[in-house]
Short mmCIF file of C-alpha atoms and ligand atoms in Angstrom, two decimals:
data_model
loop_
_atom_site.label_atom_id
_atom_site.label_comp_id
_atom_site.label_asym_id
_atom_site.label_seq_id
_atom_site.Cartn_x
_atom_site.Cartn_y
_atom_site.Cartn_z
CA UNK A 255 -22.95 12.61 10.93
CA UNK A 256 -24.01 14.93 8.13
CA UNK A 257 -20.45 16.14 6.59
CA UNK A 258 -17.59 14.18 5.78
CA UNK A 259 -15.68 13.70 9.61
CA UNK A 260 -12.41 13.02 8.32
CA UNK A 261 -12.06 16.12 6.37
CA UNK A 262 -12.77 19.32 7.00
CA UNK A 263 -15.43 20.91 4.81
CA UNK A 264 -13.05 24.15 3.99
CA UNK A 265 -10.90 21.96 2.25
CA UNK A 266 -13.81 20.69 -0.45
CA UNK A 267 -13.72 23.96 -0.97
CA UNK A 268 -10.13 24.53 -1.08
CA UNK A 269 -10.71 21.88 -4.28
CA UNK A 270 -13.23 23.78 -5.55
CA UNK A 271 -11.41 27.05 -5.35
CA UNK A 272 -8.08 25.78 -7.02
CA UNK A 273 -10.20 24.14 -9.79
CA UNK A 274 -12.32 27.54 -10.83
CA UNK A 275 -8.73 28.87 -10.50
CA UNK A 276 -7.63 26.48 -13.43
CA UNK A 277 -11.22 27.28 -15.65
CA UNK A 278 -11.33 30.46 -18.23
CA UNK A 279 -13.36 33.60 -17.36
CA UNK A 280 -17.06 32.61 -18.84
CA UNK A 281 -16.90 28.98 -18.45
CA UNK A 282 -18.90 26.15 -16.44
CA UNK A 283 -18.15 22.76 -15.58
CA UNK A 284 -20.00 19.75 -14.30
CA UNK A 285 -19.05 16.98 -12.06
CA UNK A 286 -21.59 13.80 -11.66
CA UNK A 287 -22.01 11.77 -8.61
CA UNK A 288 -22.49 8.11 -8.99
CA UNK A 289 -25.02 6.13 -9.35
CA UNK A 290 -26.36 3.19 -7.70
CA UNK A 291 -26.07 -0.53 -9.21
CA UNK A 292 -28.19 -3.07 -9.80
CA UNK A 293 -26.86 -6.16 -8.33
CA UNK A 294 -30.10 -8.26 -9.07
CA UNK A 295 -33.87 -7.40 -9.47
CA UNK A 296 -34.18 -4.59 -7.10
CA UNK A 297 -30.96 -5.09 -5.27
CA UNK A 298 -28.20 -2.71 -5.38
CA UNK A 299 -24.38 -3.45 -4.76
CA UNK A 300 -22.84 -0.72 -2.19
CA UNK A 301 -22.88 2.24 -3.22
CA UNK A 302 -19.71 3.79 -4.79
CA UNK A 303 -19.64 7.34 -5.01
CA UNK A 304 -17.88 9.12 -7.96
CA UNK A 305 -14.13 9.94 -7.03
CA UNK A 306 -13.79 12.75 -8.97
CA UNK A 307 -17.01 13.98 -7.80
CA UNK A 308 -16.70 13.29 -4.07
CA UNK A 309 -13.16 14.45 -4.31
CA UNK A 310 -14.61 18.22 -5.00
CA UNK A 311 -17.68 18.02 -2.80
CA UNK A 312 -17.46 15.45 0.31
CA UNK A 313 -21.16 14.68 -0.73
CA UNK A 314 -22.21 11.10 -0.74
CA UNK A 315 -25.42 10.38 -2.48
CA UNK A 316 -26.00 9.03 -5.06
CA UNK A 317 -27.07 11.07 -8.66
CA UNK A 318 -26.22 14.48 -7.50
CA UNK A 319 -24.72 17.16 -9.81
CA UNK A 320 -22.01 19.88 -9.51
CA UNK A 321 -22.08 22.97 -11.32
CA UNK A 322 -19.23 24.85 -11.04
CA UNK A 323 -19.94 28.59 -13.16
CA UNK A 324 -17.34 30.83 -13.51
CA UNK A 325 -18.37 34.19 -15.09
CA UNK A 326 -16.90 37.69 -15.25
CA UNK A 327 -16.93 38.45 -11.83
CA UNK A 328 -18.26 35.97 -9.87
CA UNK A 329 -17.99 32.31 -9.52
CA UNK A 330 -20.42 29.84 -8.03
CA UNK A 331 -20.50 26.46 -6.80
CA UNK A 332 -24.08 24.82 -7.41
CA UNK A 333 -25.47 21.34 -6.15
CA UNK A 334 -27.88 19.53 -8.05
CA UNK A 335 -29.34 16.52 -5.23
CA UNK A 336 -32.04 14.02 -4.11
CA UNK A 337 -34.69 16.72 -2.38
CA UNK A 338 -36.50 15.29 1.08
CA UNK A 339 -38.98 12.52 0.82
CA UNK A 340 -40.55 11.00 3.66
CA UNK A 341 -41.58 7.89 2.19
CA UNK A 342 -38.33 6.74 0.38
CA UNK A 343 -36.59 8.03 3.39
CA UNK A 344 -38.00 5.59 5.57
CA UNK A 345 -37.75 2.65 2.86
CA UNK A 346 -34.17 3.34 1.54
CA UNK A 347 -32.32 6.13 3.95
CA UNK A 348 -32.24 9.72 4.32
CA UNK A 349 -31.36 12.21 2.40
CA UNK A 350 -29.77 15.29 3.21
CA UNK A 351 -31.47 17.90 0.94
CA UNK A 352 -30.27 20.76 -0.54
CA UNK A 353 -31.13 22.94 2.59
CA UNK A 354 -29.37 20.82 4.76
CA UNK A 355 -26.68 20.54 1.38
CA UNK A 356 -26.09 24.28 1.73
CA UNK A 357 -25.22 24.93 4.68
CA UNK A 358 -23.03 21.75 5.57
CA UNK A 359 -21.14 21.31 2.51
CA UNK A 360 -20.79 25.04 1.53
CA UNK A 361 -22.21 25.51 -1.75
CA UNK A 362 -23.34 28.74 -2.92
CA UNK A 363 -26.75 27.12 -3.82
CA UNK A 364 -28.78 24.14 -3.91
CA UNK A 365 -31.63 22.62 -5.62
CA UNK A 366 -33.23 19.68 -6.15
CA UNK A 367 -32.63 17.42 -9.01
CA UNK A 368 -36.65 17.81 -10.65
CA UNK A 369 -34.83 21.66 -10.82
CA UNK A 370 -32.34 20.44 -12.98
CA UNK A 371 -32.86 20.39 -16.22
CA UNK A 372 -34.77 23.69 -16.02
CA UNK A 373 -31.76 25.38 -14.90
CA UNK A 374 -28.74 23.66 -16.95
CA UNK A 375 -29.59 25.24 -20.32
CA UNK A 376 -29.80 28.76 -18.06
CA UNK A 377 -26.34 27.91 -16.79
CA UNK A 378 -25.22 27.38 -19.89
CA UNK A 379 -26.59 30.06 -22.11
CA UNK A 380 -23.49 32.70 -23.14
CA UNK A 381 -20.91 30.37 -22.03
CA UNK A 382 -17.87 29.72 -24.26
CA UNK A 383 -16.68 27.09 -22.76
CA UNK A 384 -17.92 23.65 -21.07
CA UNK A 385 -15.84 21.31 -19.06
CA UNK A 386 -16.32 17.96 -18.30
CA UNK A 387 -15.69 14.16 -17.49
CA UNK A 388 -17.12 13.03 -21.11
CA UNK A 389 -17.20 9.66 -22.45
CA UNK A 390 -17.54 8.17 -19.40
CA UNK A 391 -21.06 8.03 -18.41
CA UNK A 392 -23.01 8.07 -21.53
CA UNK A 393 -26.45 8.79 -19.86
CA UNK A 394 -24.52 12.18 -18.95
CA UNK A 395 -23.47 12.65 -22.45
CA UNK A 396 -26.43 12.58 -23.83
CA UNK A 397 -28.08 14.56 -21.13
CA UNK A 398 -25.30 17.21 -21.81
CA UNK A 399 -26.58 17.36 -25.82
CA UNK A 400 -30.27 17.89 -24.73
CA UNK A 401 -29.37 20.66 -22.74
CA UNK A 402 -26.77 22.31 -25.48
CA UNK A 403 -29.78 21.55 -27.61
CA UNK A 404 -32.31 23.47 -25.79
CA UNK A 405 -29.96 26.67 -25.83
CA UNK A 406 -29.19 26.10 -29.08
CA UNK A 407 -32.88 25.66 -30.20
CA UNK A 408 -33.36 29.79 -28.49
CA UNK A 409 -30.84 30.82 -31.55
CA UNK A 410 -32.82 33.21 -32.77
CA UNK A 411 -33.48 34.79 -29.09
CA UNK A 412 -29.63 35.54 -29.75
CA UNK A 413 -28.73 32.88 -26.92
CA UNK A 414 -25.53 30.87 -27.42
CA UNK A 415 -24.27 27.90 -26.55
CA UNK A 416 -20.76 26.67 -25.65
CA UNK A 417 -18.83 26.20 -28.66
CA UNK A 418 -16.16 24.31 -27.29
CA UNK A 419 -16.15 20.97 -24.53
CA UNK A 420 -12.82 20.31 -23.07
CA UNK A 421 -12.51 16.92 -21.13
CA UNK A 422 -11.31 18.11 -17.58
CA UNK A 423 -10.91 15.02 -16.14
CA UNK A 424 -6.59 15.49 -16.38
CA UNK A 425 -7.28 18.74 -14.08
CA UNK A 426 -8.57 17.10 -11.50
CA UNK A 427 -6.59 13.46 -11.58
CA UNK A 428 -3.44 15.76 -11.50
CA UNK A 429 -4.48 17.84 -8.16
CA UNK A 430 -5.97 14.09 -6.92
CA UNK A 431 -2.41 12.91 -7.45
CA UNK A 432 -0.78 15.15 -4.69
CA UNK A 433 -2.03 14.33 -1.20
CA UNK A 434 -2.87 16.44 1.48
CA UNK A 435 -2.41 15.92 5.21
CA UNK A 436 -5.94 15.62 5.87
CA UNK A 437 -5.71 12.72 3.07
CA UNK A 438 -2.79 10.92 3.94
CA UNK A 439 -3.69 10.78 8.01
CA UNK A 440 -6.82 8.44 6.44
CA UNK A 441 -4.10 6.73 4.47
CA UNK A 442 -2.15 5.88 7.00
CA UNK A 443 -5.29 4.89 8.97
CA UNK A 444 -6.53 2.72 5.74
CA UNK A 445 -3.17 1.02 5.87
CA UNK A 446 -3.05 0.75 9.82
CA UNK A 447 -6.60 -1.20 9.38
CA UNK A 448 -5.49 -3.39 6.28
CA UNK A 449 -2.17 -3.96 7.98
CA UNK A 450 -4.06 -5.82 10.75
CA UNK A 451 -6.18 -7.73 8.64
CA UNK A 452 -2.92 -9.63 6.90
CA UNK A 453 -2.04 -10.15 10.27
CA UNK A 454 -5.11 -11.89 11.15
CA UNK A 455 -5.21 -13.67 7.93
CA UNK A 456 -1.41 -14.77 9.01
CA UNK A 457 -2.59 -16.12 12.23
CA UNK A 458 -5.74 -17.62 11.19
CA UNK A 459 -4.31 -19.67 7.89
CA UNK A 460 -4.24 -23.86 8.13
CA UNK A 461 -3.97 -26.28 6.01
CA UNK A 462 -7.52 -27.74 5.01
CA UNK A 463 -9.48 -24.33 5.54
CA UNK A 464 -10.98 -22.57 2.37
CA UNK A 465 -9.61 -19.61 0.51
CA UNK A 466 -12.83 -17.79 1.42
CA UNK A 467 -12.42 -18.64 5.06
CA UNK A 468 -9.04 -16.17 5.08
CA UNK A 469 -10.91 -13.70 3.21
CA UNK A 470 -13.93 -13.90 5.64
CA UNK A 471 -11.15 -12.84 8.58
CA UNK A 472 -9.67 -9.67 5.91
CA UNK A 473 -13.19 -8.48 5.81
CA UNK A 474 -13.87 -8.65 9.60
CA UNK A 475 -11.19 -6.90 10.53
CA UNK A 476 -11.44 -4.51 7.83
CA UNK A 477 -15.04 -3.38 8.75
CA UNK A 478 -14.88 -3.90 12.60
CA UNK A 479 -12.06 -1.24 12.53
CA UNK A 480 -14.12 1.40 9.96
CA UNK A 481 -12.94 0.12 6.47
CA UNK A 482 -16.62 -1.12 5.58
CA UNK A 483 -15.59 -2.41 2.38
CA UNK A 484 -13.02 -3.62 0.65
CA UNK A 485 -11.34 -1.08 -1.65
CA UNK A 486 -11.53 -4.19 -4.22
CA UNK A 487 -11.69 -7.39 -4.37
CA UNK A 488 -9.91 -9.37 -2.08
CA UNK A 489 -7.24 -12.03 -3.63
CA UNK A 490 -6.47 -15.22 -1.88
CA UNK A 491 -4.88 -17.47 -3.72
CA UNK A 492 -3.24 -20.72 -2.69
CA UNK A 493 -0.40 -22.70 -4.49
CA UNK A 494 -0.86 -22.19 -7.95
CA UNK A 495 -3.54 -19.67 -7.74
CA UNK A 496 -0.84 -17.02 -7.46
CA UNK A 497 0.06 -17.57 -10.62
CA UNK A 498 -3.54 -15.95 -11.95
CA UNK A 499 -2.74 -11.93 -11.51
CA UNK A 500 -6.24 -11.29 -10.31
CA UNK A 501 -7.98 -14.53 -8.87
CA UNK A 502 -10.80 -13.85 -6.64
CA UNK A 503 -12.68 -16.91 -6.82
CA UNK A 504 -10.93 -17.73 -3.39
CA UNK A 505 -12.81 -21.13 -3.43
CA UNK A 506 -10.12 -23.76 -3.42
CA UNK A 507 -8.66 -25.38 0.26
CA UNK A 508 -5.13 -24.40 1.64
CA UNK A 509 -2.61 -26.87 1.26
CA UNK A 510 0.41 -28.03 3.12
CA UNK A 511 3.98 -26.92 1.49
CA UNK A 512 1.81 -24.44 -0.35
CA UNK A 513 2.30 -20.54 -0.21
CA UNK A 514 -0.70 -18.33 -0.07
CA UNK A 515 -0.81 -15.20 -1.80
CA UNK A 516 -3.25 -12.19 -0.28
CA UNK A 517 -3.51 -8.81 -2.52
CA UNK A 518 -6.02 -6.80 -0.07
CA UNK A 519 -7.32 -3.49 1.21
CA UNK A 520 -9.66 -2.15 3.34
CA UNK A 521 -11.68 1.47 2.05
CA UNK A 522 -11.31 4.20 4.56
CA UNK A 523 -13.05 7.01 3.83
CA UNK A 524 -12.88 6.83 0.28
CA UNK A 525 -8.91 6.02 -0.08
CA UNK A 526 -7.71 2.59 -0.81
CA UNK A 527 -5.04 0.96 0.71
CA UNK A 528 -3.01 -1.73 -1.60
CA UNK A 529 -1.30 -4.76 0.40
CA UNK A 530 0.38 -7.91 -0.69
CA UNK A 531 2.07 -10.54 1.37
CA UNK A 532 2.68 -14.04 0.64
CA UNK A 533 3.63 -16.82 3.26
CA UNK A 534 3.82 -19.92 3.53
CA UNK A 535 0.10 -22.01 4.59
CA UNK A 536 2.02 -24.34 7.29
CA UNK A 537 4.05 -21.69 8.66
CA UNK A 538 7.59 -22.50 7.48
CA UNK A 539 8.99 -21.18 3.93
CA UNK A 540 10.64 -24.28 1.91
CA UNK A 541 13.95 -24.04 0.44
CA UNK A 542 12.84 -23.15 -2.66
CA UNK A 543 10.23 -20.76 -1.45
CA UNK A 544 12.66 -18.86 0.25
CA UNK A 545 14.96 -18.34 -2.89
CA UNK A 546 12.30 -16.70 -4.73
CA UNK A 547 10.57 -15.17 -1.50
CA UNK A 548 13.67 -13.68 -0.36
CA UNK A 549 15.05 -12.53 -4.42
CA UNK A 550 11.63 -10.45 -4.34
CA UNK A 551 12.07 -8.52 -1.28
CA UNK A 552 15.51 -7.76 -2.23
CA UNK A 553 13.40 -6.02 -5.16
CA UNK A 554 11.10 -4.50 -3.35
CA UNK A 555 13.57 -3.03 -1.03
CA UNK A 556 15.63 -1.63 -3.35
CA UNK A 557 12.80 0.13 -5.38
CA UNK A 558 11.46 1.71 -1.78
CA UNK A 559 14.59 2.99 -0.67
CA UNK A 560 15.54 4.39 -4.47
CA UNK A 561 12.26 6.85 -3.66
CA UNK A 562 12.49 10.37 -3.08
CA UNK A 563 11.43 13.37 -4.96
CA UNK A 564 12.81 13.19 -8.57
CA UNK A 565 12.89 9.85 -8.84
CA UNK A 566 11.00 7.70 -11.09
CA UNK A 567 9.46 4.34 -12.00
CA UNK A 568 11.15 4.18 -15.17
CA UNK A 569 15.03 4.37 -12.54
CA UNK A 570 13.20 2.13 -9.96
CA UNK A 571 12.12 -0.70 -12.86
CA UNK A 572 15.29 -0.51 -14.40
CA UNK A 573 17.05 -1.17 -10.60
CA UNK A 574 14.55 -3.85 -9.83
CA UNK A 575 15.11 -5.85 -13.23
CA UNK A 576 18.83 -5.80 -12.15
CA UNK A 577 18.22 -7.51 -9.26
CA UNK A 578 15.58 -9.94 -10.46
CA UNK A 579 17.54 -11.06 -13.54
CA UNK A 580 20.72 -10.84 -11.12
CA UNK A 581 18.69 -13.64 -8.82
CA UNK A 582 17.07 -15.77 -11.46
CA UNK A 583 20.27 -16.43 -13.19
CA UNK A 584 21.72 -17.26 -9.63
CA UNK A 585 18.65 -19.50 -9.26
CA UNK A 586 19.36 -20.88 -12.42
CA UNK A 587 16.03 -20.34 -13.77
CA UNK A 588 17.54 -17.74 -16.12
CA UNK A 589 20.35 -18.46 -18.04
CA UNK A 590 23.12 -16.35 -20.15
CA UNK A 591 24.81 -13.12 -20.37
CA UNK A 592 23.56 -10.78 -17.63
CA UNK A 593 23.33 -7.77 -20.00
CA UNK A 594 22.14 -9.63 -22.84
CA UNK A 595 19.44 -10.80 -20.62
CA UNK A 596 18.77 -7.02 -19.14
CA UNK A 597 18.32 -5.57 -22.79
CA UNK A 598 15.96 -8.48 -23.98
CA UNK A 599 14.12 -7.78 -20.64
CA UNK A 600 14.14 -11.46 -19.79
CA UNK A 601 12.88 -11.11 -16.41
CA UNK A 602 9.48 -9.83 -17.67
CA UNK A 603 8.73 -13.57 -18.25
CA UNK A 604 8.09 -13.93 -14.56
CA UNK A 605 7.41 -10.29 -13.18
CA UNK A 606 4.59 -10.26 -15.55
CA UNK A 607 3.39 -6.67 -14.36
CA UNK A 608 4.22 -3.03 -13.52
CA UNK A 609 5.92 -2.53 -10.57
CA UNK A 610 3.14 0.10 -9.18
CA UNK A 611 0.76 2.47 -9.58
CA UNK A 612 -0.25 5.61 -7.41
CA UNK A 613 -2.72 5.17 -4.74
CA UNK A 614 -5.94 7.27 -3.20
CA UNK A 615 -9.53 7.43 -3.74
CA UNK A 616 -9.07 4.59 -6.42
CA UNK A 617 -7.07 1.79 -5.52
CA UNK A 618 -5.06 2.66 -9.01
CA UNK A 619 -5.73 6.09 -8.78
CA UNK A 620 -5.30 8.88 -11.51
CA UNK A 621 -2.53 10.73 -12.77
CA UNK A 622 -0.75 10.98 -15.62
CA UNK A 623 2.74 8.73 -15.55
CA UNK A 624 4.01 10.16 -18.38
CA UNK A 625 4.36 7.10 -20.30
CA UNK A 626 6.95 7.33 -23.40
CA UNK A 627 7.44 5.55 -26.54
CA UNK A 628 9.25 2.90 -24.52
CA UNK A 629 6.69 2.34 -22.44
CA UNK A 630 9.23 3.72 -19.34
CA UNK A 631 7.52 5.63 -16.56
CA UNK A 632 9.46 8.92 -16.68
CA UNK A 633 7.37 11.37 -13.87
CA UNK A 634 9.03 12.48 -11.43
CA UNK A 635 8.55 11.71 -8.32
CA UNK A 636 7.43 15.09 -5.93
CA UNK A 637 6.42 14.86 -1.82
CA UNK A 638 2.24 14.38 -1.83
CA UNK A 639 2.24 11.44 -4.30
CA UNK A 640 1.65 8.02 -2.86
CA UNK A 641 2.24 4.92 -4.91
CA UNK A 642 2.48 0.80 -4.64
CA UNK A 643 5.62 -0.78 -5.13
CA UNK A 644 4.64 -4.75 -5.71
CA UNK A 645 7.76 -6.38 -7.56
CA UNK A 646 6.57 -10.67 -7.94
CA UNK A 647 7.89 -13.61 -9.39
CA UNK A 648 5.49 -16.02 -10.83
CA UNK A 649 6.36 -19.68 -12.23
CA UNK A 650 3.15 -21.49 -13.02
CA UNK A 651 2.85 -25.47 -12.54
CA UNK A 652 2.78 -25.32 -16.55
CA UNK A 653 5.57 -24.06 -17.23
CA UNK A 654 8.02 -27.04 -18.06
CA UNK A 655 11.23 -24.56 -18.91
CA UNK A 656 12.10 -24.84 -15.23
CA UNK A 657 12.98 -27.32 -13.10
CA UNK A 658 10.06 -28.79 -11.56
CA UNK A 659 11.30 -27.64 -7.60
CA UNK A 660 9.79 -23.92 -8.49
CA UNK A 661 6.69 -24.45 -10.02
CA UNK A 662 3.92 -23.20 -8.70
CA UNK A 663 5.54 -20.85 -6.88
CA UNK A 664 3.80 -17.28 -7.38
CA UNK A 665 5.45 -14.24 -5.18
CA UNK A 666 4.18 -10.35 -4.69
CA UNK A 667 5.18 -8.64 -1.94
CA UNK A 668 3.22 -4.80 -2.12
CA UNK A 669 3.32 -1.74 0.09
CA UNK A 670 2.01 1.66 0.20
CA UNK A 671 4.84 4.48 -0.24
CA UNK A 672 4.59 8.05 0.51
CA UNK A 673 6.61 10.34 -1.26
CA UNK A 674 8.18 13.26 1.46
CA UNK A 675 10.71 15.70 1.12
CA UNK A 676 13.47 13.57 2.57
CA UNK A 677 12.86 10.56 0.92
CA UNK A 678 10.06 8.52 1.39
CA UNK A 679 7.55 7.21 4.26
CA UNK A 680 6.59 3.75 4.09
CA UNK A 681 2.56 3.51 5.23
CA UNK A 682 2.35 -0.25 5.21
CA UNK A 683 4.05 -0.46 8.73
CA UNK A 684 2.12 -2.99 10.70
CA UNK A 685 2.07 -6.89 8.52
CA UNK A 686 5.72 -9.01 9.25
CA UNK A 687 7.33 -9.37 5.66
CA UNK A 688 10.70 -10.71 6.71
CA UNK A 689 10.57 -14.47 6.59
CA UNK A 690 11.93 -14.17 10.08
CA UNK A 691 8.51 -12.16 10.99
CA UNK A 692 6.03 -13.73 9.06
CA UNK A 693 7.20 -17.90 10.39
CA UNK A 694 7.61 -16.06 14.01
CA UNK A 695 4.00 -15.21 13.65
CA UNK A 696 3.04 -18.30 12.42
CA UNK A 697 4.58 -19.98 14.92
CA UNK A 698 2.98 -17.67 17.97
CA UNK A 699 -1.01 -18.31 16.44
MN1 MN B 180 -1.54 -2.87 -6.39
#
């Protein structure tokens, strides 16, 4: 496997096409591939390629370079990469090559990366304008101002350099944010796979085993079924543990009367997929865990089935906060006016986080929400865009405001929602989230 299986090399290009499509006449821009990380001495961590980068190319190695020029007439597509070499082939992997590059992944032309900084300050000689992801890699800044510097330094040759750098990075996070159906068949697959690992984490929780134990079983089934890594890192939190937004030092036993909380996704691909459930370690929700259990996924449920195009967080927050406050002050955990209580945002105090975030090649992926001076969420909502919805309660063992029967209780419940024409399309099909389905089960493993 040389190319990218899942898809089709014409549609990198596609990318490619609609981006020169959005750059001026006598431009170039320049996308960077990862690189690899040192995880110790000379160990590396797995290698994460850039999104924006793979998103426009396919290409998976590491330190590569896209040059996309886009003069008067004709426009070219150019891929800087790792060239063929025996030796570290046999100690570290192979390579593909620009030869092999070419012809695979479509690019006008290839070369090597010793070719590269020979050829840049060609590139960018009588350009006006240069476009790229700055400020986030600053080895590539830098490398960016030795190469203006060379053209610069040929003056009196009458060569020019850009004059102007535009960060382009909002292009292509906006064309990430729609989905195509090559994209969201490996979302549905990512979810399919991370669905059955909550399962299996379902069936395989007891009391006495270790945190890590359920995330050993997420990772299994992950992998076995394609997702070789996580798409980050796994939370499984017991009791309390909940209560810490991102805990992943999944070290502590599971308890009895305790619920266990499991944010997870496998990586398929490239795309993430973003799951919470939270159930209960002996099998059986307690009173009190069902309240707040069952006051979430009235929240959740509402916010899915508001989706459609047009909508948007800032309608689907304000509905959930109705419901939560609505529920608390049932609960008596909040008490008050109910209005008051809406305008002062009171439910905040225990959904202490946004209520999503869009989903794809990062697990909170790019795009612009459109964020006013509210703080309120006001995009709207258009078929192609996939997003989280993860309402949660959380009431830590400290806090002494309530009554002591719900602390310690911490509740997310999180799915991955498609936005269609009709409405919506729910990916996260395959993990129980009723409390009906998730003690049935329990009860069956
Ligand atoms: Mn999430």
């Amino acid at each position: 496997m040389i190319a990218n299986t899942l898809i089709a090399q014409s549609e990198f290009i596609g990318r490619r096409e609609s981006f020169f499509a959005k750059m001026p006449i006598n431009s170039l821009a320049l996308f960077a591939a990862g690189k690899e990380v040192t995880r110790s001495n000379d160990t590396e961590f797995p290698f994460c390629q850039n999104k924006n980068f793979y998103y426009l190319t396919g290409f998976n190695e590491p330190d590569a370079l896209l040059v996309l020029v886009k003069g008067n007439e004709k426009q070219e597509a150019i891929l800087f990469c790792r060239e063929k070499d025996p030796l570290q082939e046999v100690w570290h992997g192979r390579r593909i090559g620009p030869e092999l590059a070419q012809t695979e992944f479509g690019f006008d032309q290839c070369f090597t990366l010793a070719e590269r900084d020979a050829l840049l300050p060609q590139y960018l000689e009588g350009k006006a304008e240069l476009h790229y992801c700055h400020g986030v890699d600053a080895a590539l800044d830098q490398q960016v101002l030795v190469w203006l510097s060379v053209v610069k330094s040929q003056a009196k040759q009458g060569k020019t350099a850009p004059t102007n750098i535009v960060d382009c990075a909002p292009v292509v996070h906006e064309m990430r944010l729609l989905k195509s159906d090559a994209e969201l068949d490996i979302m549905r697959q990512a979810n399919r796979i991370s669905g059955a690992a909550h399962q299996r984490a379902m069936e395989k929780t007891a009391i006495g085993k270790f945190e890590y134990q359920i995330e050993a079983e997420l990772l299994h089934e992950f992998a076995r079924n394609g997702a070789r890594h996580p798409a980050y890192a796994s939370i499984v939190a017991g009791g309390d543990n909940a209560n810490i937004l991102h805990y992943t030092d999944n070290g502590d036993t599971l308890k009895d009367n305790e619920l266990l909380l499991i944010d997870a996704g496998g990586e398929l691909a490239g795309y993430a997929a973003d799951i919470t459930r939270t159930f209960p370690v002996n099998g059986r929700f307690s009173e009190e865990q069902k309240h707040i259990y069952q006051l979430v996924l009235q929240a959740q449920e509402v916010a899915i089935n508001a989706i459609k195009p047009g909508a948007t967080f800032a309608e689907l927050n304000a509905a959930v906060c109705e419901v939560l406050t609505g529920g608390l002050l049932e609960l008596g955990i909040l008490s008050g006016d109910f209005k008051q209580l809406i305008a002062e945002k009171a439910c905040k105090k225990y959904f202490i986080h946004g209520l999503g975030h869009w989903l794809g090649l990062d697990v909170h992926d790019v795009g612009d929400y459109q964020i006013d001076e509210e703080r309120q969420q006001r995009r709207k909502f258009e078929p192609g865009m996939v997003m989280t919805i993860e309402p949660g309660l959380y009431i830590p063992l400290t806090d002494t405001q309530v009554d002591e029967k719900w602390r310690g209780i911490g509740v997310r419940i999180e799915d991955n929602i498609l936005v269609t024409e009709q409405g919506f399309e729910n990916l996260t099909v395959n993990v129980p989230k009723s409390i009906e389905e998730i003690e049935a089960l329990m009860a069956n493993s």
